[in-house]
PDB file of C-alpha atoms in Angstrom:
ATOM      1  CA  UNK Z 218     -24.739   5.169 -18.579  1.00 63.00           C
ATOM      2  CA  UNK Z 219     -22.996   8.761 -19.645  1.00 67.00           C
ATOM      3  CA  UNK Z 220     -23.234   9.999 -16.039  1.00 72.00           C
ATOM      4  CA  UNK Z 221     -22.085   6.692 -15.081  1.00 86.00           C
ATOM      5  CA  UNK Z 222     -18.855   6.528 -17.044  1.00 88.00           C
ATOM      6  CA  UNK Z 223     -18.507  10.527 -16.017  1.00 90.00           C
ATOM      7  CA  UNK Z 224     -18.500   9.404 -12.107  1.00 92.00           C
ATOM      8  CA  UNK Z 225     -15.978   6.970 -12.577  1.00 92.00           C
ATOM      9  CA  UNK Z 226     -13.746   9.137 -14.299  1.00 94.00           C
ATOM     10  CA  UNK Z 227     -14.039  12.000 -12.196  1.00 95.00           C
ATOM     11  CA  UNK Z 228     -13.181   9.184  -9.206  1.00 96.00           C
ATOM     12  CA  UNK Z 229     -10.003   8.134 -11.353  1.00 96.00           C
ATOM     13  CA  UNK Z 230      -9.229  11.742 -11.651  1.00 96.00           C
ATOM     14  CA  UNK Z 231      -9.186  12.663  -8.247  1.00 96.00           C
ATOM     15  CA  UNK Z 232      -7.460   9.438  -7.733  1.00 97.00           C
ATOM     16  CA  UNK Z 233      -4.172  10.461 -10.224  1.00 97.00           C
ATOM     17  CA  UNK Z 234      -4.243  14.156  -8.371  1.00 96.00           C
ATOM     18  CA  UNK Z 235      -4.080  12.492  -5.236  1.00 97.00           C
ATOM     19  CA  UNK Z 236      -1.549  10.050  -6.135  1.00 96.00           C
ATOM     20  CA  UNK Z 237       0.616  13.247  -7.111  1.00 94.00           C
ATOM     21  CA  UNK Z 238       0.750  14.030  -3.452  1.00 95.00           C
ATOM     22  CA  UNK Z 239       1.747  10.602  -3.104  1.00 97.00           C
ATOM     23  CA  UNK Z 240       5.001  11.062  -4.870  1.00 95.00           C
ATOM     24  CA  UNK Z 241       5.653  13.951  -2.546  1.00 94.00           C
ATOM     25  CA  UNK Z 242       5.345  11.991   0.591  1.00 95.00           C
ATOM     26  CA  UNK Z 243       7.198   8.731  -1.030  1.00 96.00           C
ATOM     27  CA  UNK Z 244       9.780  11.486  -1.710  1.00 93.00           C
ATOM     28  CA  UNK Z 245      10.005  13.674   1.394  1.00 94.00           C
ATOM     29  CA  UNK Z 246       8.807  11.165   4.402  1.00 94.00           C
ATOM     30  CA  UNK Z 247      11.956   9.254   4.385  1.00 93.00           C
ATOM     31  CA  UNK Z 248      13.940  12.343   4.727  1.00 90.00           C
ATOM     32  CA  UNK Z 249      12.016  13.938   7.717  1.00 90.00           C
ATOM     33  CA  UNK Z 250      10.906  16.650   5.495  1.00 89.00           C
ATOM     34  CA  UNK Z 251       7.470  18.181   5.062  1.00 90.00           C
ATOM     35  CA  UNK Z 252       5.035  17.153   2.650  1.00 90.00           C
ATOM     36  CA  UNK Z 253       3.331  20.475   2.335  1.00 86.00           C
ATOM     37  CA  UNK Z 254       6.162  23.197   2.072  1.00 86.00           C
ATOM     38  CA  UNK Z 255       7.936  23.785   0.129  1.00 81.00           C
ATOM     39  CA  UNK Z 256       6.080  23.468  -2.961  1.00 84.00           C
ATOM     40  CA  UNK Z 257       6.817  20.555  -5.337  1.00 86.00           C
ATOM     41  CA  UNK Z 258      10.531  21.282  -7.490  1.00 85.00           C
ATOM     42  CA  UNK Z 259      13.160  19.079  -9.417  1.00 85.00           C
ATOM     43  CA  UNK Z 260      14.637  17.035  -6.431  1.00 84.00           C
ATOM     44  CA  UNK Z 261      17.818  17.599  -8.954  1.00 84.00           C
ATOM     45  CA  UNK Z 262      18.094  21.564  -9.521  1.00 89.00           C
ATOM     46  CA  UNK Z 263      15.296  22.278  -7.084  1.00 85.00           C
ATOM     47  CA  UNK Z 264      13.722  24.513  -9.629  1.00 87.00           C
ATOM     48  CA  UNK Z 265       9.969  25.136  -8.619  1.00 89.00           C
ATOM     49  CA  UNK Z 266       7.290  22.831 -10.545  1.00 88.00           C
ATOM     50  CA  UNK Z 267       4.331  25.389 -12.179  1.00 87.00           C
ATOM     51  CA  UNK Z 268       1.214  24.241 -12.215  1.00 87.00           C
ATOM     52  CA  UNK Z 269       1.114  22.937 -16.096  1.00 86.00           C
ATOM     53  CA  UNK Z 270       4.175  21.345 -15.703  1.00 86.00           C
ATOM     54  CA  UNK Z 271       2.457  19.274 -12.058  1.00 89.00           C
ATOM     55  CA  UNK Z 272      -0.356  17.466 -13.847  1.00 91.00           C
ATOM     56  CA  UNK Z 273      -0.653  13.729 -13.205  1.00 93.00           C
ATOM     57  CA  UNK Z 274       0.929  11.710 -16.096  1.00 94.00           C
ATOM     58  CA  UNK Z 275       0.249  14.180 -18.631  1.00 93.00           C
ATOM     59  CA  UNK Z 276       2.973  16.536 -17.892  1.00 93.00           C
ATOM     60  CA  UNK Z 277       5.447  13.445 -17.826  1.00 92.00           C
ATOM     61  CA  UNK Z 278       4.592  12.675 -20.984  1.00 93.00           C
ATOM     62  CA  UNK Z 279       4.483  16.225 -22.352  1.00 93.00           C
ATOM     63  CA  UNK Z 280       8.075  16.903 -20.651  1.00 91.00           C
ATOM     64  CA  UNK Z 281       8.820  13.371 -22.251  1.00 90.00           C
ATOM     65  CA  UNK Z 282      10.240  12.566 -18.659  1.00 91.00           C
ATOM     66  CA  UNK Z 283      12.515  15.334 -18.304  1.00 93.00           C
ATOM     67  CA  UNK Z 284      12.560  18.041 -15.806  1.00 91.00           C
ATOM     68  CA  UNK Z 285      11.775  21.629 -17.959  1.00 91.00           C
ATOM     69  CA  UNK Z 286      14.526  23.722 -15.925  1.00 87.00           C
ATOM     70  CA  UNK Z 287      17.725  21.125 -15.820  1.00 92.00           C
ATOM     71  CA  UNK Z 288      16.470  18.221 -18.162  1.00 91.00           C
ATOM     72  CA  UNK Z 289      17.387  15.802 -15.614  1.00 92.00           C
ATOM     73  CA  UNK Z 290      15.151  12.832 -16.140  1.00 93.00           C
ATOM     74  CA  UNK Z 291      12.153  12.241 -13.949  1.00 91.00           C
ATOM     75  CA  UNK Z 292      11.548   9.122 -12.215  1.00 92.00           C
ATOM     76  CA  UNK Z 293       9.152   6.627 -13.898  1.00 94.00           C
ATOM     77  CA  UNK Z 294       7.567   6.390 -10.243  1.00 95.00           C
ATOM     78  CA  UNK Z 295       5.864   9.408 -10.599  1.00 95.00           C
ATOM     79  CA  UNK Z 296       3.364   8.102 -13.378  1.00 96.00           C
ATOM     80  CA  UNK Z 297       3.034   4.995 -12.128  1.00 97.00           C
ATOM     81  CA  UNK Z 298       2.107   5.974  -8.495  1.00 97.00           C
ATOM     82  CA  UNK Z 299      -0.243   8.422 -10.113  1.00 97.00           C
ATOM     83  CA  UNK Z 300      -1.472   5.809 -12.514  1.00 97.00           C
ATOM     84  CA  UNK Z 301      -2.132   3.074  -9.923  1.00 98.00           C
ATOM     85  CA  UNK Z 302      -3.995   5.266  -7.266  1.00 98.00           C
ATOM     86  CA  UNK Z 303      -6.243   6.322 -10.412  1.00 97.00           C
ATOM     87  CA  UNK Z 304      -6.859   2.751 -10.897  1.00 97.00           C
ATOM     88  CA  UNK Z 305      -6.907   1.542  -7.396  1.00 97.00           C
ATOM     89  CA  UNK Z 306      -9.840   4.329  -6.851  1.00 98.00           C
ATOM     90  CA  UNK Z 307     -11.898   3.655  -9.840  1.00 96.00           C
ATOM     91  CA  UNK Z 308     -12.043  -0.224  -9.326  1.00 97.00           C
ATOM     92  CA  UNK Z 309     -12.383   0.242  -5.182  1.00 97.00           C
ATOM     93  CA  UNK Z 310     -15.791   2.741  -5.775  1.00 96.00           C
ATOM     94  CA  UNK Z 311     -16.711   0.275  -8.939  1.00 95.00           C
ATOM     95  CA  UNK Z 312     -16.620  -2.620  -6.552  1.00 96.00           C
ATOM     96  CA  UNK Z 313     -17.494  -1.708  -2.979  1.00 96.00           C
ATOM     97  CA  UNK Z 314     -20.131   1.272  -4.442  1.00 93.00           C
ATOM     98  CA  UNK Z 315     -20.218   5.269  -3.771  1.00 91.00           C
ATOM     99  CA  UNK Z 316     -20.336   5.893  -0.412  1.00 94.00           C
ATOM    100  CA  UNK Z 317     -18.451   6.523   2.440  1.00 95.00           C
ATOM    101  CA  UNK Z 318     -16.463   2.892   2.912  1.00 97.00           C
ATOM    102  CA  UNK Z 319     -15.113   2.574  -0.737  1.00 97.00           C
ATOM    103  CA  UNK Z 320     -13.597   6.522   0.573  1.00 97.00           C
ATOM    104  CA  UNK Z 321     -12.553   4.528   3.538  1.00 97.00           C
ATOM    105  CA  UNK Z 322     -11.021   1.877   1.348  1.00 98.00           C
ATOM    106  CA  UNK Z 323      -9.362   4.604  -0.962  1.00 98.00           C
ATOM    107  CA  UNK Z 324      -7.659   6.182   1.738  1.00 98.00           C
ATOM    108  CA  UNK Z 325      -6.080   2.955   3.008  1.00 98.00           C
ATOM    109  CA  UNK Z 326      -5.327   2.169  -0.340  1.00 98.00           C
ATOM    110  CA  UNK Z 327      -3.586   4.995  -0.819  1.00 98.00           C
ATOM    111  CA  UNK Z 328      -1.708   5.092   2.702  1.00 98.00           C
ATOM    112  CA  UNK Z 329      -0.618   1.119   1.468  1.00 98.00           C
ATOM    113  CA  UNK Z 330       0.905   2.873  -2.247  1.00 98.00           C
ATOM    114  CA  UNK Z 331       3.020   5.155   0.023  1.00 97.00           C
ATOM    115  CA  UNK Z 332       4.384   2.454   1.976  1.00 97.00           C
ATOM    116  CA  UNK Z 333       5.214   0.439  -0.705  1.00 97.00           C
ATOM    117  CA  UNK Z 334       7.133   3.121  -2.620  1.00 96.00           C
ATOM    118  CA  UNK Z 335       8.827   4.169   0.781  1.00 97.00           C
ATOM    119  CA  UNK Z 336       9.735   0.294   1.390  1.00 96.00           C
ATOM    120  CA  UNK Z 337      10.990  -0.371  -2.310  1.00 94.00           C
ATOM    121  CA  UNK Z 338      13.181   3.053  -2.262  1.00 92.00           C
ATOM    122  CA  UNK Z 339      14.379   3.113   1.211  1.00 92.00           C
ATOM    123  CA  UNK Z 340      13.743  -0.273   2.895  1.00 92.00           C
ATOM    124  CA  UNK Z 341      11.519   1.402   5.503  1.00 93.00           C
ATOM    125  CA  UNK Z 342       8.264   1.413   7.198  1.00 94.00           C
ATOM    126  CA  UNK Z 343       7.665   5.094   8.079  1.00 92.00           C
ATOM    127  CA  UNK Z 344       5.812   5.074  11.479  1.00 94.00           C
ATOM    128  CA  UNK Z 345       4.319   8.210  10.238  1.00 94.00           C
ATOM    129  CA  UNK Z 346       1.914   6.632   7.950  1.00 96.00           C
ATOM    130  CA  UNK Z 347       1.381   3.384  10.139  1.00 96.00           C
ATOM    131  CA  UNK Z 348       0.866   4.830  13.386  1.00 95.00           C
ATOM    132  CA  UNK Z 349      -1.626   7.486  12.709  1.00 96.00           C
ATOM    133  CA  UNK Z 350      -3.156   4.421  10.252  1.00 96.00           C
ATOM    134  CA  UNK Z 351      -4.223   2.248  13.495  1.00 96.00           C
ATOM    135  CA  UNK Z 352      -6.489   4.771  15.590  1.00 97.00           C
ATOM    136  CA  UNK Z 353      -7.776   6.304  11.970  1.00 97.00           C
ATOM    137  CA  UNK Z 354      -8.436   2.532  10.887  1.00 97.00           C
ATOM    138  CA  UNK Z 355     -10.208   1.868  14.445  1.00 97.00           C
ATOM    139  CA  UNK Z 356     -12.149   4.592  13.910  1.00 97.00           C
ATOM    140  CA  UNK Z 357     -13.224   4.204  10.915  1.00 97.00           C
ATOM    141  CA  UNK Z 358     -14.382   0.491  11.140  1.00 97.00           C
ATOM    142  CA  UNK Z 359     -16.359   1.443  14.391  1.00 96.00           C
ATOM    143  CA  UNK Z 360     -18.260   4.276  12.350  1.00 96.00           C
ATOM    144  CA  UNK Z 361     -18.626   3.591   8.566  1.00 96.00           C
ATOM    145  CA  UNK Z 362     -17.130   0.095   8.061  1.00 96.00           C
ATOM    146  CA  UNK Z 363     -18.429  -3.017   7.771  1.00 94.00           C
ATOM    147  CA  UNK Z 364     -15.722  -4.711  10.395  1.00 94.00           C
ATOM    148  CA  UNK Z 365     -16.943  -3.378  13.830  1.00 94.00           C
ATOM    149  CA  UNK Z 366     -14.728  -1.980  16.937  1.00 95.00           C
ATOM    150  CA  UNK Z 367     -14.459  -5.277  18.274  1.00 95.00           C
ATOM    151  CA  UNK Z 368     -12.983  -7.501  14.770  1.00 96.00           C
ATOM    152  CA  UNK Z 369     -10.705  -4.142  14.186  1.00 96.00           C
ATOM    153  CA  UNK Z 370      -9.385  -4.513  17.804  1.00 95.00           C
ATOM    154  CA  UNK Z 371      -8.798  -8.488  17.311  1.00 95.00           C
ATOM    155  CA  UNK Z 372      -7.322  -7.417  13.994  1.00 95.00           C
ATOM    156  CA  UNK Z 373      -4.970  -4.565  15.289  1.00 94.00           C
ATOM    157  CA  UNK Z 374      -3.864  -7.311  17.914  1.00 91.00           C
ATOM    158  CA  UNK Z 375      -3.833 -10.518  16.368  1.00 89.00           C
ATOM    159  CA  UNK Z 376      -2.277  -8.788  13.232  1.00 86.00           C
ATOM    160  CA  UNK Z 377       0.451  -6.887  15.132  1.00 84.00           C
ATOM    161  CA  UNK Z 378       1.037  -9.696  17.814  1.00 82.00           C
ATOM    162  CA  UNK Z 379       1.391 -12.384  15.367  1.00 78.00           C
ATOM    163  CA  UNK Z 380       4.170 -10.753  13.420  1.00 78.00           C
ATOM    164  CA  UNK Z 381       5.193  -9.266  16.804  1.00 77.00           C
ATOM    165  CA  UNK Z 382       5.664 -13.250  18.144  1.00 76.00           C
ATOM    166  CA  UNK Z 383       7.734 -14.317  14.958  1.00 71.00           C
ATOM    167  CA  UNK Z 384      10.043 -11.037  14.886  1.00 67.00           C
ATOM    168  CA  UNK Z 385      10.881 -12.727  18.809  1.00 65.00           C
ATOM    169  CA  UNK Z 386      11.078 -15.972  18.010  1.00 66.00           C
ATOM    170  CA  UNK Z 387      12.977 -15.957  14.918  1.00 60.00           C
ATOM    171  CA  UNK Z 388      16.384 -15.388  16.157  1.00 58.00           C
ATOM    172  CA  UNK Z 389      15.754 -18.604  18.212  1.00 54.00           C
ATOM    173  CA  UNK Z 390      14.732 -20.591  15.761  1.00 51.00           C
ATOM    174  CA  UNK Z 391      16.660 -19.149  12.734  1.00 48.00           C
ATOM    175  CA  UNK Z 392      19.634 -17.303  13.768  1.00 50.00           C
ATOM    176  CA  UNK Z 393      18.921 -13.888  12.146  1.00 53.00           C
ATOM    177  CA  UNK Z 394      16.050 -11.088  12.469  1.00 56.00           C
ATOM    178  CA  UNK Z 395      12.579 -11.584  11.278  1.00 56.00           C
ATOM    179  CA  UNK Z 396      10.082  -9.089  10.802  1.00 61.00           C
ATOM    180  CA  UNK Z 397      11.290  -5.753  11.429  1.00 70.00           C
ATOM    181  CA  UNK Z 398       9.008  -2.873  13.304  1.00 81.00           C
ATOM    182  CA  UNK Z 399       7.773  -1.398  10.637  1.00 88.00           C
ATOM    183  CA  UNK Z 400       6.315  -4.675   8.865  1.00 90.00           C
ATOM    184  CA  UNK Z 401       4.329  -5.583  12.649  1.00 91.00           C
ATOM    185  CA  UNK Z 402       3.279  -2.101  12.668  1.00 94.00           C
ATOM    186  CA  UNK Z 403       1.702  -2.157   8.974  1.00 96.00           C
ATOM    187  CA  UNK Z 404      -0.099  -5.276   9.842  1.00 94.00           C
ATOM    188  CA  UNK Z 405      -1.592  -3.803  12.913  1.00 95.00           C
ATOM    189  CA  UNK Z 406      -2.693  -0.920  10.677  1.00 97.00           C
ATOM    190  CA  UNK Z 407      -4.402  -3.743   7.854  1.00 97.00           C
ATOM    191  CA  UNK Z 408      -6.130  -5.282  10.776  1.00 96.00           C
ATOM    192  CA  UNK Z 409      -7.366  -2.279  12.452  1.00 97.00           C
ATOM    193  CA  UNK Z 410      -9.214  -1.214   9.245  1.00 97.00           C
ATOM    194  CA  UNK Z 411     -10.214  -4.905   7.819  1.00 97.00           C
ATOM    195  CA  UNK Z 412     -10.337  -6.982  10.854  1.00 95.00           C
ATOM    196  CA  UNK Z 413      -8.965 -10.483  12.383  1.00 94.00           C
ATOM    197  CA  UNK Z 414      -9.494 -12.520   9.010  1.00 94.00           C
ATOM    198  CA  UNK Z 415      -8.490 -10.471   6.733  1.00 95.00           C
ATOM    199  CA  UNK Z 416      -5.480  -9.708   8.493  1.00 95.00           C
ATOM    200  CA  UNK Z 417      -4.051 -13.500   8.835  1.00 93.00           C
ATOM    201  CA  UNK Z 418      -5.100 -13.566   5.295  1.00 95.00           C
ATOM    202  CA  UNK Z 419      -2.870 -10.478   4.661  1.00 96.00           C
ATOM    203  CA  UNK Z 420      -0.078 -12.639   6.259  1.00 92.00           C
ATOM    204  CA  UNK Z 421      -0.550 -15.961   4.489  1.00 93.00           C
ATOM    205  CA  UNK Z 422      -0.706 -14.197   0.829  1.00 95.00           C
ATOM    206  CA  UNK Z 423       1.988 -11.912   1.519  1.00 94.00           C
ATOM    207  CA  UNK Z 424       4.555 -14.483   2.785  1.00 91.00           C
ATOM    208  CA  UNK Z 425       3.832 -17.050  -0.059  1.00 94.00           C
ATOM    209  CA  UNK Z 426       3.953 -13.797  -3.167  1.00 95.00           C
ATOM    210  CA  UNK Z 427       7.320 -12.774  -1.342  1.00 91.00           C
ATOM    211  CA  UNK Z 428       8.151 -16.171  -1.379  1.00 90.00           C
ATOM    212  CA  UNK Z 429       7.497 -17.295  -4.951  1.00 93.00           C
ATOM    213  CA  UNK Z 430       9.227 -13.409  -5.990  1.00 92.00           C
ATOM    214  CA  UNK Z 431      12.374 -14.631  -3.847  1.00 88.00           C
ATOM    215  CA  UNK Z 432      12.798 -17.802  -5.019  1.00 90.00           C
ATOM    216  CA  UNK Z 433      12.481 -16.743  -8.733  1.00 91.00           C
ATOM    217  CA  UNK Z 434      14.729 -13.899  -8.470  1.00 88.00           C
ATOM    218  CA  UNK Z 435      17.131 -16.074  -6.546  1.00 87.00           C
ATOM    219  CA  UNK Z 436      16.642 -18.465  -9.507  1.00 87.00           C
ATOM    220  CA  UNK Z 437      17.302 -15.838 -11.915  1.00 86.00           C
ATOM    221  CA  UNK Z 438      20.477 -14.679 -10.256  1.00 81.00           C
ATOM    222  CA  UNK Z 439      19.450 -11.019 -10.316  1.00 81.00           C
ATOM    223  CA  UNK Z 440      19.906 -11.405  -5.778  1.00 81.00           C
ATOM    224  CA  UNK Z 441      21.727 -13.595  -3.230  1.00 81.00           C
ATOM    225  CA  UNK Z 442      20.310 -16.029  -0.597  1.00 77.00           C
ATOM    226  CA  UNK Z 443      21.519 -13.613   2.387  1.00 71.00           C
ATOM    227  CA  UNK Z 444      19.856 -10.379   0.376  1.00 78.00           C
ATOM    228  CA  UNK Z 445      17.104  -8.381   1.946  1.00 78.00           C
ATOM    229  CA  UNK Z 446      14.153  -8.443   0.021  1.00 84.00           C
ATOM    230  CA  UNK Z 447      11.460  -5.653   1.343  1.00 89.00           C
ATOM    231  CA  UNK Z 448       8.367  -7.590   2.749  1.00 90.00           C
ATOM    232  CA  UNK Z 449       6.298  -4.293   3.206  1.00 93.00           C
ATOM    233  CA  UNK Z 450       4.841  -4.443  -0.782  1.00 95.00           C
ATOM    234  CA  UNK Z 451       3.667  -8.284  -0.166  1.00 96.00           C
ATOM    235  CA  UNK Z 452       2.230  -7.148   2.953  1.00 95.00           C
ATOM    236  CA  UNK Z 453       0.556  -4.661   1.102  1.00 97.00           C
ATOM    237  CA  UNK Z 454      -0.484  -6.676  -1.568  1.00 97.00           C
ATOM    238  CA  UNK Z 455      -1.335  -9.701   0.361  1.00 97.00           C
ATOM    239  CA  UNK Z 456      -3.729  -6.738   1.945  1.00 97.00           C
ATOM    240  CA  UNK Z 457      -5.539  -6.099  -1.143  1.00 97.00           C
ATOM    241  CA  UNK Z 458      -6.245  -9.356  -1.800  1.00 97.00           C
ATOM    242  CA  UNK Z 459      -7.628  -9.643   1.428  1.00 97.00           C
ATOM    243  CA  UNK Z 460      -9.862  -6.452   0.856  1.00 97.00           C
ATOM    244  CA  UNK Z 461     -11.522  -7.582  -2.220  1.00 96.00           C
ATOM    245  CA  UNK Z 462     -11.570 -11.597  -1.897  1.00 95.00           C
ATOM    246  CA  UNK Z 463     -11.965 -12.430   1.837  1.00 90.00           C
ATOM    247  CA  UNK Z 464     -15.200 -12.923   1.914  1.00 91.00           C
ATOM    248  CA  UNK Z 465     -15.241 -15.804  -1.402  1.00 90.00           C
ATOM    249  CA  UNK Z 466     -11.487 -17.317   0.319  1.00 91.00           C
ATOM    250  CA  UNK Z 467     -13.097 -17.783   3.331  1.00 87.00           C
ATOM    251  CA  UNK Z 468     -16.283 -18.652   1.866  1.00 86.00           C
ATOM    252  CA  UNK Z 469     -14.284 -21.193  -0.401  1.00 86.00           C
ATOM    253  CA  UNK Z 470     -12.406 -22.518   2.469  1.00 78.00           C
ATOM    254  CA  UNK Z 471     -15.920 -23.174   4.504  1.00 73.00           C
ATOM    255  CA  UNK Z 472     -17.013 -25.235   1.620  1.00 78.00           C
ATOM    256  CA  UNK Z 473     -13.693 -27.275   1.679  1.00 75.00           C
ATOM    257  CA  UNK Z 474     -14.153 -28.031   4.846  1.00 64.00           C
ATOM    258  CA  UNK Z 475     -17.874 -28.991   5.072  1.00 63.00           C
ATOM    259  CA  UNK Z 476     -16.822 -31.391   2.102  1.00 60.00           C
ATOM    260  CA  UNK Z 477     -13.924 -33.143   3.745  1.00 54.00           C
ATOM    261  CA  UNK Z 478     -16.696 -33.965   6.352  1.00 54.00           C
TER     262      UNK Z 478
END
């Protein structure tokens, strides 16, 4: 049980270190700049980070949110990035097991945090996480994954082509853009690494949680009808949903139907 609980936490661990480079490439991708030099510093005075003052959430809390050098405050994303990829990769190994396809999972977890941080901040997709995500994803679901080359390829294209078809048709049918590039790419990424279910599962969560979120903040008068809301972080967690529960929705949805027989 000790060496247990000491796994997990060393998992969680790595998880909040890792999610520290997160906050580097939520920071610097959007701005064309590179995520490896030069080394982490106050995006206000650009005063260089030391090491005690870079620890995940600790040194937030120890700095009580303030930079050391120019006391400018520090963004509440940085602990909670580092907090949810902790907790993302404790319950993905918990769940799926150590071994090589929770580390699978992780990393698409991770590349799905970074997207949703980029999406919320800038209203962007960065190609550069979602294009190198599809032939990584392929590969990975051909090799360690339970999906297979063939249900990644039907997810890449089914995901991708579906939001692909509505991005084309909605200026038809609606008179305005639909899904942008970036959202068609992400789902081509989701299907690549979970497959052709999971990925129209991806779709149906996402577009009913940005939905709901729309229609109660358009309730609550904090945004307008004609405001952009970002679909990327529904996407993303419409994904999740799909990585942990596809197998009991669709087993669920099997029974439904065998009843209404």
């Amino acid at each position: 049980m000790g060496a247990t609980l000491f796994l997990y936490a060393t998992v969680c661990l790595f998880g909040a270190v890792i999610g520290s480079f997160l906050n580097v490439c939520i920071h610097r991708v959007p701005r064309r700049e590179s995520v490896v030099w030069p080394s982490s510093h106050c995006p206000a005075c650009a005063a260089p980070i030391a090491l005690y003052d870079n620890l995940p959430v600790l040194s937030f809390l120890f700095l009580r949110g303030r930079c050391r050098a120019c006391r400018a405050p520090i963004s509440l994303q940085y602990p909670l990035v580092e907090t949810a990829n902790a907790a993302g990769y404790g319950l993905i190994f918990w769940w799926f097991g150590m071994g090589w396809p929770a580390a699978a999972y992780a990393l698409f977890f991770s590349a799905l945090l970074v997207i949703t941080g980029i999406d919320l901040t800038h209203q962007i997709i960065p190609d550069a996480i979602t294009l190198p995500g599809i032939p990584v994803g392929l590969v990975l679901a051909a090799t360690i994954l339970p999906v297979g080359l063939v249900d990644s390829l039907l997810g890449l294209l089914l995901g991708g082509g579906l939001l692909w078809f509505m991005a084309w048709v909605s200026p038809y049918l609606f008179g305005k853009e639909g899904m942008g590039g970036g959202d068609i790419k992400l789902l081509a990424m989701v299907g690549a690494f979970l497959g052709w279910k999971p990925a129209l599962l991806t779709i149906m969560v996402g577009a009913m949680a940005g939905s709901l979120v729309g229609i109660g903040l358009i309730s609550l008068k904090v945004m307008r009808r004609d405001q952009y809301i970002p679909f990327g972080p529904f996407l993303a967690f419409g994904a999740l949903i799909a990585l942990f529960f596809h197998r009991d929705i669709f087993a669920w949805y099997d029974t439904i139907l065998l009843g209404a027989r």
